Amino acid sequence: MIKIDNLQKSFDGHDVLKGISFEVGKGQVFALVGGSGGGKSVLLKHVAGLMKPDRGSVTVDGKEISGSGQKSLRAFRERLGFLFQGGALFDSLNVFDNVAFPLKEKSKLSRDVIREKVLMELENVGLSGSEHRYPSQISGGMVKRAALARALVEDP
Amino acid sequence: MVTRKLGVLTLEYVRRMGAMGVFFLKTLLYTFAPPLKISRCLKQIQFIGFQSILLIALTGGFSGMVLGFQGFYSLSRFGSDAFLGPMVGLALIKELGPVIAALMVTGRAGSAIAAEIGIMRISEQIDALELMGLNPYRYLMVPNLIAALICLPLLTALFDVVGIFGGYLIGGKLLGVGAGTYFGEMAHYVEMKDVLEGIYKSLSFGVIIAWVSCFKGYYSGIYTGFGSEGVSKATTQAVVLSSVLILVWDYFMTSILF
């Protein structure tokens, strides 16, 4: 369960989040809708622990994320799938290596298993055949789909 | 009102200096905490070191040639042109080699490191690394620090050697100082402690280049503004601050090792 309590954040005196509070239950599908520049991405970054709130707290499964140390934050992120607005693919790696990156760096899976998992994820997002292309060589939509494959490849 | 603004500005600069200090300590901590990303280190050694060889050889050669001319002109006034070799050697090994090599690496590699990390910051690639539970220091800062520590002394040594031969080309071949005199006197007057002084300096300059460039890139979205303008400012600041720190630190090191 995700619990946001009185979350406040401002940048250079400009209030972006003004006391946001809500809860998302286990298994619940939750959509956050709002105008451009309304603070949706900022809110999600607080949930992922990428930003610290000025006030308020973010709690996931009873553990407070906003005040967590690096170690517990890393353990929480292991279970998290996060798709960035711009994809955030590593531009020095091709599509295959981007999707394989978290598995290569964190898991003890063999190269063959990693290859199989990555190719399956790429097929799921309709990117079969594009694995050797670099982010700069594919369209914005394809970048997002590759980023989705990377977010899902670890089975968050 | 002016006092208040001055206070705010001072606090901001103190905060940034503190952030720079913490950044350096974290980088140092992860340098000694395994695992080391060896492939990233090798890639950065290739980038900082191997790709700078031509630039260093070229600037070293011409610096030595200028020293050959100026040294011969000054020393011949006192009838001491036989000491051209030690003069060129000591000037290059103790001072010019480490400093000019470091400034060249700052301009070529330091700027690129700041720009690369800055672009990774604004395009959320660093956030992506963190969300994967991976440590950006281990992937981005530590390899640059290790590569700079390995490459700077080697590049400085190359600068010195090419510079010494550049000095000989002018002094020996053009102005008539014999090879025996040039190199013989140099071997007599240049001591191991002079060589070590140059190595210590180049090692500390390597730390400065990696530290400042990585810091400016890493915090480019926060301290210099977002977008391409922010990265551009971060890159400029990385080069300027590294260059100034190299010259200031050189003074302190010279006064300690003198």
Short mmCIF file of C-alpha atoms in Angstrom, two decimals:
data_model
loop_
_atom_site.label_atom_id
_atom_site.label_comp_id
_atom_site.label_asym_id
_atom_site.label_seq_id
_atom_site.Cartn_x
_atom_site.Cartn_y
_atom_site.Cartn_z
CA MET A 1 0.00 0.00 0.00
CA ILE A 2 1.22 3.51 -0.87
CA LYS A 3 0.33 6.33 1.51
CA ILE A 4 1.08 9.97 0.71
CA ASP A 5 0.59 12.29 3.68
CA ASN A 6 0.57 16.10 3.42
CA LEU A 7 3.36 16.13 0.80
CA GLN A 8 4.82 19.56 0.13
CA LYS A 9 7.59 20.56 -2.26
CA SER A 10 8.70 23.88 -3.67
CA PHE A 11 11.43 24.92 -6.11
CA ASP A 12 12.93 28.41 -5.82
CA GLY A 13 9.95 29.63 -3.79
CA HIS A 14 7.44 28.19 -6.27
CA ASP A 15 5.11 25.66 -4.62
CA VAL A 16 4.72 22.55 -6.78
CA LEU A 17 3.14 20.15 -4.29
CA LYS A 18 0.86 21.79 -1.72
CA GLY A 19 -0.08 19.27 0.94
CA ILE A 20 -1.01 16.25 -1.23
CA SER A 21 -2.55 13.30 0.63
CA PHE A 22 -3.98 10.03 -0.74
CA GLU A 23 -3.68 6.27 -0.45
CA VAL A 24 -3.32 3.53 -3.07
CA GLY A 25 -4.35 0.07 -1.92
CA LYS A 26 -2.69 -3.23 -2.91
CA GLY A 27 -3.75 -4.32 -6.39
CA GLN A 28 -5.51 -1.05 -7.05
CA VAL A 29 -4.99 0.63 -10.42
CA PHE A 30 -4.49 4.32 -9.78
CA ALA A 31 -4.28 7.08 -12.39
CA LEU A 32 -2.94 10.50 -11.55
CA VAL A 33 -4.34 13.06 -13.96
CA GLY A 34 -3.48 16.75 -14.21
CA GLY A 35 -2.36 19.59 -16.40
CA SER A 36 1.16 20.03 -17.74
CA GLY A 37 3.53 21.30 -15.04
CA GLY A 38 1.10 20.32 -12.31
CA GLY A 39 3.66 18.25 -10.39
CA LYS A 40 2.68 14.68 -11.41
CA SER A 41 6.28 13.65 -12.21
CA VAL A 42 7.57 15.39 -9.09
CA LEU A 43 5.06 13.42 -7.00
CA LEU A 44 6.09 10.12 -8.62
CA LYS A 45 9.76 10.94 -8.01
CA HIS A 46 8.94 11.37 -4.33
CA VAL A 47 7.27 7.95 -4.32
CA ALA A 48 10.42 6.44 -5.89
CA GLY A 49 12.64 8.23 -3.36
CA LEU A 50 14.40 10.29 -6.03
CA MET A 51 13.33 13.53 -4.32
CA LYS A 52 13.00 14.45 -0.68
CA PRO A 53 9.86 16.38 0.38
CA ASP A 54 10.03 19.73 2.17
CA ARG A 55 7.22 18.46 4.40
CA GLY A 56 5.02 15.38 4.66
CA SER A 57 5.82 11.74 4.05
CA VAL A 58 5.60 8.86 1.57
CA THR A 59 5.00 5.41 3.05
CA VAL A 60 5.07 2.16 1.07
CA ASP A 61 3.92 -1.04 2.82
CA GLY A 62 4.37 0.66 6.19
CA LYS A 63 7.95 1.84 5.52
CA GLU A 64 8.61 5.52 5.16
CA ILE A 65 10.42 6.21 1.87
CA SER A 66 11.06 9.91 2.35
CA GLY A 67 13.32 9.42 5.37
CA SER A 68 14.97 6.15 4.31
CA GLY A 69 18.70 5.57 4.11
CA GLN A 70 20.39 4.53 0.85
CA LYS A 71 20.42 0.83 1.77
CA SER A 72 16.70 0.46 2.48
CA LEU A 73 15.90 2.74 -0.47
CA ARG A 74 17.88 0.42 -2.75
CA ALA A 75 16.00 -2.61 -1.39
CA PHE A 76 12.67 -0.84 -2.04
CA ARG A 77 13.68 0.10 -5.58
CA GLU A 78 14.46 -3.54 -6.37
CA ARG A 79 10.67 -4.07 -6.30
CA LEU A 80 9.83 -0.97 -8.29
CA GLY A 81 9.17 -0.56 -12.00
CA PHE A 82 9.48 3.03 -13.16
CA LEU A 83 9.01 4.40 -16.66
CA PHE A 84 10.48 7.86 -17.22
CA GLN A 85 8.72 10.43 -19.37
CA GLY A 86 11.64 10.62 -21.82
CA GLY A 87 12.61 6.97 -21.50
CA ALA A 88 15.98 7.73 -19.84
CA LEU A 89 17.72 5.07 -21.93
CA PHE A 90 21.52 5.10 -21.74
CA ASP A 91 22.52 6.70 -25.03
CA SER A 92 25.89 4.92 -25.14
CA LEU A 93 24.19 1.49 -25.16
CA ASN A 94 22.04 -0.11 -27.84
CA VAL A 95 18.44 -1.20 -27.18
CA PHE A 96 19.42 -4.77 -26.22
CA ASP A 97 22.13 -3.65 -23.79
CA ASN A 98 19.80 -1.03 -22.28
CA VAL A 99 17.17 -3.65 -21.48
CA ALA A 100 19.79 -6.18 -20.36
CA PHE A 101 21.63 -3.63 -18.18
CA PRO A 102 19.81 -4.17 -14.84
CA LEU A 103 20.01 -7.97 -15.24
CA LYS A 104 23.71 -7.92 -16.17
CA GLU A 105 24.57 -5.64 -13.27
CA LYS A 106 22.39 -7.07 -10.52
CA SER A 107 21.39 -10.66 -11.22
CA LYS A 108 23.51 -13.80 -11.37
CA LEU A 109 21.68 -15.11 -14.43
CA SER A 110 23.72 -16.65 -17.24
CA ARG A 111 24.25 -14.73 -20.47
CA ASP A 112 21.92 -17.10 -22.33
CA VAL A 113 19.08 -16.62 -19.83
CA ILE A 114 19.54 -12.84 -19.91
CA ARG A 115 19.47 -12.88 -23.70
CA GLU A 116 16.30 -14.97 -23.71
CA LYS A 117 14.55 -12.70 -21.18
CA VAL A 118 15.56 -9.50 -23.00
CA LEU A 119 14.47 -10.78 -26.41
CA MET A 120 11.14 -11.86 -24.93
CA GLU A 121 10.56 -8.42 -23.37
CA LEU A 122 11.50 -6.71 -26.61
CA GLU A 123 9.06 -8.93 -28.48
CA ASN A 124 6.33 -8.07 -25.95
CA VAL A 125 6.76 -4.35 -26.65
CA GLY A 126 7.05 -4.86 -30.41
CA LEU A 127 10.75 -4.09 -30.72
CA SER A 128 12.03 -7.36 -32.16
CA GLY A 129 14.69 -6.62 -34.75
CA SER A 130 15.62 -3.24 -33.21
CA GLU A 131 17.90 -4.63 -30.51
CA HIS A 132 21.14 -3.43 -32.16
CA ARG A 133 19.95 0.11 -32.74
CA TYR A 134 20.92 2.99 -30.45
CA PRO A 135 18.38 5.30 -28.74
CA SER A 136 19.31 8.10 -31.14
CA GLN A 137 18.45 5.84 -34.11
CA ILE A 138 14.88 5.01 -33.05
CA SER A 139 11.70 7.06 -32.71
CA GLY A 140 10.39 8.58 -29.46
CA GLY A 141 7.68 5.92 -29.22
CA MET A 142 10.24 3.15 -29.66
CA VAL A 143 12.44 4.72 -26.95
CA LYS A 144 9.46 4.62 -24.57
CA ARG A 145 8.71 1.01 -25.45
CA ALA A 146 12.35 0.04 -24.91
CA ALA A 147 12.25 1.84 -21.55
CA LEU A 148 9.08 -0.10 -20.68
CA ALA A 149 10.86 -3.35 -21.54
CA ARG A 150 13.76 -2.31 -19.28
CA ALA A 151 11.37 -1.47 -16.44
CA LEU A 152 9.63 -4.87 -16.74
CA VAL A 153 12.59 -7.14 -17.44
CA GLU A 154 13.29 -7.59 -13.72
CA ASP A 155 9.68 -8.61 -12.99
CA PRO A 156 9.09 -5.77 -10.46
CA MET B 1 18.97 44.52 2.31
CA VAL B 2 22.47 44.34 0.84
CA THR B 3 23.77 42.58 3.96
CA ARG B 4 20.92 40.07 3.73
CA LYS B 5 21.69 39.33 0.07
CA LEU B 6 25.38 39.00 0.86
CA GLY B 7 24.54 36.59 3.68
CA VAL B 8 22.30 34.47 1.43
CA LEU B 9 25.02 34.38 -1.24
CA THR B 10 27.69 33.42 1.28
CA LEU B 11 25.52 30.66 2.72
CA GLU B 12 24.85 29.34 -0.79
CA TYR B 13 28.57 29.21 -1.59
CA VAL B 14 29.35 27.51 1.74
CA ARG B 15 26.60 24.97 0.99
CA ARG B 16 28.05 24.26 -2.46
CA MET B 17 31.55 23.87 -1.06
CA GLY B 18 30.15 21.45 1.51
CA ALA B 19 28.37 19.52 -1.27
CA MET B 20 31.65 19.37 -3.22
CA GLY B 21 33.45 18.04 -0.15
CA VAL B 22 30.81 15.38 0.52
CA PHE B 23 30.84 14.43 -3.19
CA PHE B 24 34.62 13.92 -3.06
CA LEU B 25 34.48 11.86 0.13
CA LYS B 26 31.72 9.65 -1.31
CA THR B 27 33.73 9.12 -4.52
CA LEU B 28 36.80 8.23 -2.44
CA LEU B 29 34.75 5.83 -0.28
CA TYR B 30 33.37 3.95 -3.29
CA THR B 31 36.85 3.85 -4.90
CA PHE B 32 38.05 1.60 -2.09
CA ALA B 33 34.79 -0.35 -1.73
CA PRO B 34 34.48 -3.23 -4.21
CA PRO B 35 33.24 -4.10 -6.76
CA LEU B 36 35.19 -1.93 -9.17
CA LYS B 37 33.70 -1.45 -12.64
CA ILE B 38 36.84 -2.46 -14.52
CA SER B 39 35.39 -2.14 -18.03
CA ARG B 40 34.25 1.44 -17.25
CA CYS B 41 37.72 2.22 -15.84
CA LEU B 42 39.42 0.89 -18.98
CA LYS B 43 37.06 2.90 -21.17
CA GLN B 44 37.89 6.08 -19.27
CA ILE B 45 41.63 5.32 -19.34
CA GLN B 46 41.33 5.04 -23.11
CA PHE B 47 39.41 8.32 -23.25
CA ILE B 48 41.43 10.42 -20.79
CA GLY B 49 44.83 8.89 -21.49
CA PHE B 50 45.18 7.29 -24.89
CA GLN B 51 43.14 9.87 -26.77
CA SER B 52 45.20 12.73 -25.22
CA ILE B 53 48.59 11.38 -26.34
CA LEU B 54 48.84 13.40 -29.57
CA LEU B 55 47.77 16.64 -27.88
CA ILE B 56 50.24 16.14 -25.02
CA ALA B 57 53.11 15.24 -27.37
CA LEU B 58 52.41 18.28 -29.52
CA THR B 59 52.16 20.78 -26.66
CA GLY B 60 55.11 19.17 -24.86
CA GLY B 61 57.29 19.39 -27.96
CA PHE B 62 56.55 23.05 -28.58
CA SER B 63 56.87 23.98 -24.88
CA GLY B 64 60.33 22.37 -24.84
CA MET B 65 61.31 24.19 -28.05
CA VAL B 66 60.24 27.56 -26.62
CA LEU B 67 62.17 26.77 -23.41
CA GLY B 68 65.18 25.91 -25.60
CA PHE B 69 65.10 29.32 -27.27
CA GLN B 70 64.34 31.37 -24.14
CA GLY B 71 66.73 29.39 -21.96
CA PHE B 72 69.62 29.69 -24.41
CA TYR B 73 68.97 33.43 -24.81
CA SER B 74 68.95 34.03 -21.02
CA LEU B 75 71.82 31.69 -20.11
CA SER B 76 74.16 32.84 -22.90
CA ARG B 77 74.01 36.34 -21.40
CA PHE B 78 75.87 34.96 -18.39
CA GLY B 79 78.01 32.58 -20.42
CA SER B 80 76.11 29.63 -18.93
CA ASP B 81 74.52 28.14 -22.04
CA ALA B 82 76.00 24.77 -21.09
CA PHE B 83 73.31 24.60 -18.42
CA LEU B 84 70.50 24.68 -20.95
CA GLY B 85 69.80 20.94 -20.41
CA PRO B 86 69.27 21.19 -16.62
CA MET B 87 67.21 24.35 -17.05
CA VAL B 88 64.86 22.79 -19.60
CA GLY B 89 64.73 19.51 -17.68
CA LEU B 90 64.01 21.02 -14.27
CA ALA B 91 61.46 23.52 -15.61
CA LEU B 92 59.58 20.75 -17.42
CA ILE B 93 59.82 17.99 -14.83
CA LYS B 94 59.06 20.08 -11.75
CA GLU B 95 56.61 22.64 -13.08
CA LEU B 96 55.59 23.01 -16.70
CA GLY B 97 55.05 19.32 -17.46
CA PRO B 98 52.53 18.60 -14.69
CA VAL B 99 50.75 21.95 -15.01
CA ILE B 100 50.43 22.23 -18.81
CA ALA B 101 49.57 18.53 -19.20
CA ALA B 102 46.85 18.92 -16.55
CA LEU B 103 45.46 22.05 -18.21
CA MET B 104 45.38 20.27 -21.58
CA VAL B 105 43.58 17.24 -20.10
CA THR B 106 41.13 19.60 -18.38
CA GLY B 107 40.27 21.24 -21.69
CA ARG B 108 40.02 18.00 -23.63
CA ALA B 109 38.71 15.37 -21.22
CA GLY B 110 37.44 17.33 -18.17
CA SER B 111 34.98 19.30 -20.27
CA ALA B 112 33.74 16.13 -21.98
CA ILE B 113 33.30 14.32 -18.65
CA ALA B 114 31.25 17.23 -17.23
CA ALA B 115 29.13 17.41 -20.40
CA GLU B 116 28.52 13.64 -20.52
CA ILE B 117 27.49 13.38 -16.87
CA GLY B 118 25.47 16.62 -17.19
CA ILE B 119 23.51 15.22 -20.15
CA MET B 120 22.96 11.99 -18.22
CA ARG B 121 21.60 14.09 -15.34
CA ILE B 122 19.15 16.19 -17.37
CA SER B 123 17.95 13.22 -19.45
CA GLU B 124 17.26 11.31 -16.18
CA GLN B 125 19.79 8.57 -16.97
CA ILE B 126 21.34 9.03 -13.51
CA ASP B 127 17.88 8.78 -11.92
CA ALA B 128 17.35 5.58 -13.93
CA LEU B 129 20.60 4.16 -12.51
CA GLU B 130 19.46 4.97 -8.98
CA LEU B 131 16.03 3.44 -9.56
CA MET B 132 17.69 0.23 -10.71
CA GLY B 133 19.29 0.16 -7.26
CA LEU B 134 22.72 0.89 -8.79
CA ASN B 135 25.16 3.42 -7.41
CA PRO B 136 25.97 6.31 -9.81
CA TYR B 137 29.24 6.99 -7.97
CA ARG B 138 30.46 3.50 -8.76
CA TYR B 139 29.49 3.77 -12.44
CA LEU B 140 30.40 7.37 -13.24
CA MET B 141 32.70 9.01 -10.69
CA VAL B 142 35.03 6.22 -9.53
CA PRO B 143 36.12 5.13 -13.06
CA ASN B 144 36.95 8.75 -13.92
CA LEU B 145 38.96 9.23 -10.72
CA ILE B 146 40.94 6.01 -11.23
CA ALA B 147 41.53 6.77 -14.91
CA ALA B 148 42.74 10.30 -14.12
CA LEU B 149 45.06 8.98 -11.39
CA ILE B 150 46.59 6.48 -13.80
CA CYS B 151 46.73 8.72 -16.89
CA LEU B 152 47.92 12.08 -15.56
CA PRO B 153 51.39 10.92 -14.38
CA LEU B 154 51.90 8.99 -17.62
CA LEU B 155 50.82 11.92 -19.79
CA THR B 156 53.03 14.24 -17.75
CA ALA B 157 55.99 11.90 -18.27
CA LEU B 158 55.29 11.93 -22.02
CA PHE B 159 55.06 15.74 -21.97
CA ASP B 160 58.42 15.95 -20.14
CA VAL B 161 60.25 13.54 -22.47
CA VAL B 162 58.95 15.14 -25.68
CA GLY B 163 59.63 18.59 -24.20
CA ILE B 164 63.22 17.70 -23.29
CA PHE B 165 63.83 16.47 -26.84
CA GLY B 166 62.13 19.63 -28.17
CA GLY B 167 64.56 21.69 -26.09
CA TYR B 168 67.46 19.64 -27.46
CA LEU B 169 66.23 20.15 -31.02
CA ILE B 170 66.56 23.92 -30.57
CA GLY B 171 69.49 24.10 -28.15
CA GLY B 172 71.49 21.24 -29.58
CA LYS B 173 70.72 21.11 -33.27
CA LEU B 174 69.99 24.78 -33.97
CA LEU B 175 71.98 26.79 -31.43
CA GLY B 176 75.01 24.55 -31.04
CA VAL B 177 74.84 23.15 -27.49
CA GLY B 178 76.31 19.65 -27.77
CA ALA B 179 74.23 16.56 -27.01
CA GLY B 180 76.77 15.47 -24.38
CA THR B 181 76.59 18.83 -22.63
CA TYR B 182 72.78 19.07 -22.86
CA PHE B 183 71.97 15.59 -21.59
CA GLY B 184 75.10 15.16 -19.42
CA GLU B 185 74.45 18.29 -17.37
CA MET B 186 70.76 17.37 -17.15
CA ALA B 187 71.61 13.92 -15.73
CA HIS B 188 73.95 15.61 -13.25
CA TYR B 189 71.55 18.24 -11.95
CA VAL B 190 68.11 16.61 -12.19
CA GLU B 191 67.55 14.41 -9.15
CA MET B 192 65.00 11.74 -8.32
CA LYS B 193 63.20 14.07 -5.88
CA ASP B 194 62.56 16.48 -8.79
CA VAL B 195 60.94 13.67 -10.77
CA LEU B 196 58.88 12.64 -7.73
CA GLU B 197 57.72 16.23 -7.24
CA GLY B 198 56.34 16.21 -10.78
CA ILE B 199 54.63 12.86 -10.22
CA TYR B 200 53.01 13.99 -6.93
CA LYS B 201 51.76 17.13 -8.63
CA SER B 202 50.31 15.25 -11.61
CA LEU B 203 48.54 12.78 -9.29
CA SER B 204 46.91 15.62 -7.33
CA PHE B 205 45.95 17.39 -10.56
CA GLY B 206 44.31 14.17 -11.74
CA VAL B 207 42.18 14.16 -8.59
CA ILE B 208 41.21 17.81 -9.15
CA ILE B 209 40.19 17.22 -12.79
CA ALA B 210 38.08 14.14 -12.04
CA TRP B 211 36.53 15.63 -8.90
CA VAL B 212 35.54 19.01 -10.35
CA SER B 213 34.39 17.68 -13.74
CA CYS B 214 32.25 14.92 -12.23
CA PHE B 215 30.79 17.25 -9.59
CA LYS B 216 29.84 19.94 -12.09
CA GLY B 217 28.24 17.37 -14.39
CA TYR B 218 26.44 15.54 -11.58
CA TYR B 219 24.91 18.72 -10.17
CA SER B 220 24.32 20.44 -13.51
CA GLY B 221 20.54 20.38 -13.17
CA ILE B 222 20.67 21.73 -9.62
CA TYR B 223 23.35 24.43 -9.57
CA THR B 224 23.47 25.59 -13.19
CA GLY B 225 19.86 25.18 -14.32
CA PHE B 226 18.19 22.51 -16.40
CA GLY B 227 18.41 21.95 -20.13
CA SER B 228 21.25 22.37 -22.60
CA GLU B 229 22.12 25.80 -21.18
CA GLY B 230 22.64 24.25 -17.75
CA VAL B 231 24.99 21.60 -19.18
CA SER B 232 26.86 24.27 -21.14
CA LYS B 233 27.34 26.34 -17.96
CA ALA B 234 28.41 23.25 -16.00
CA THR B 235 31.00 22.39 -18.66
CA THR B 236 32.43 25.92 -18.68
CA GLN B 237 32.52 26.02 -14.87
CA ALA B 238 34.24 22.62 -14.77
CA VAL B 239 37.05 23.83 -17.05
CA VAL B 240 37.47 27.21 -15.33
CA LEU B 241 37.34 25.86 -11.77
CA SER B 242 39.65 22.92 -12.55
CA SER B 243 42.19 25.23 -14.22
CA VAL B 244 42.15 27.73 -11.34
CA LEU B 245 42.38 24.98 -8.72
CA ILE B 246 45.29 23.36 -10.58
CA LEU B 247 47.26 26.63 -10.54
CA VAL B 248 46.40 27.44 -6.90
CA TRP B 249 47.16 23.89 -5.73
CA ASP B 250 50.41 23.97 -7.75
CA TYR B 251 51.52 26.98 -5.71
CA PHE B 252 50.82 25.21 -2.42
CA MET B 253 52.49 21.99 -3.55
CA THR B 254 55.56 23.88 -4.78
CA SER B 255 55.85 25.77 -1.49
CA ILE B 256 55.60 22.48 0.44
CA LEU B 257 57.91 20.41 -1.80
CA PHE B 258 60.41 23.23 -2.52
#
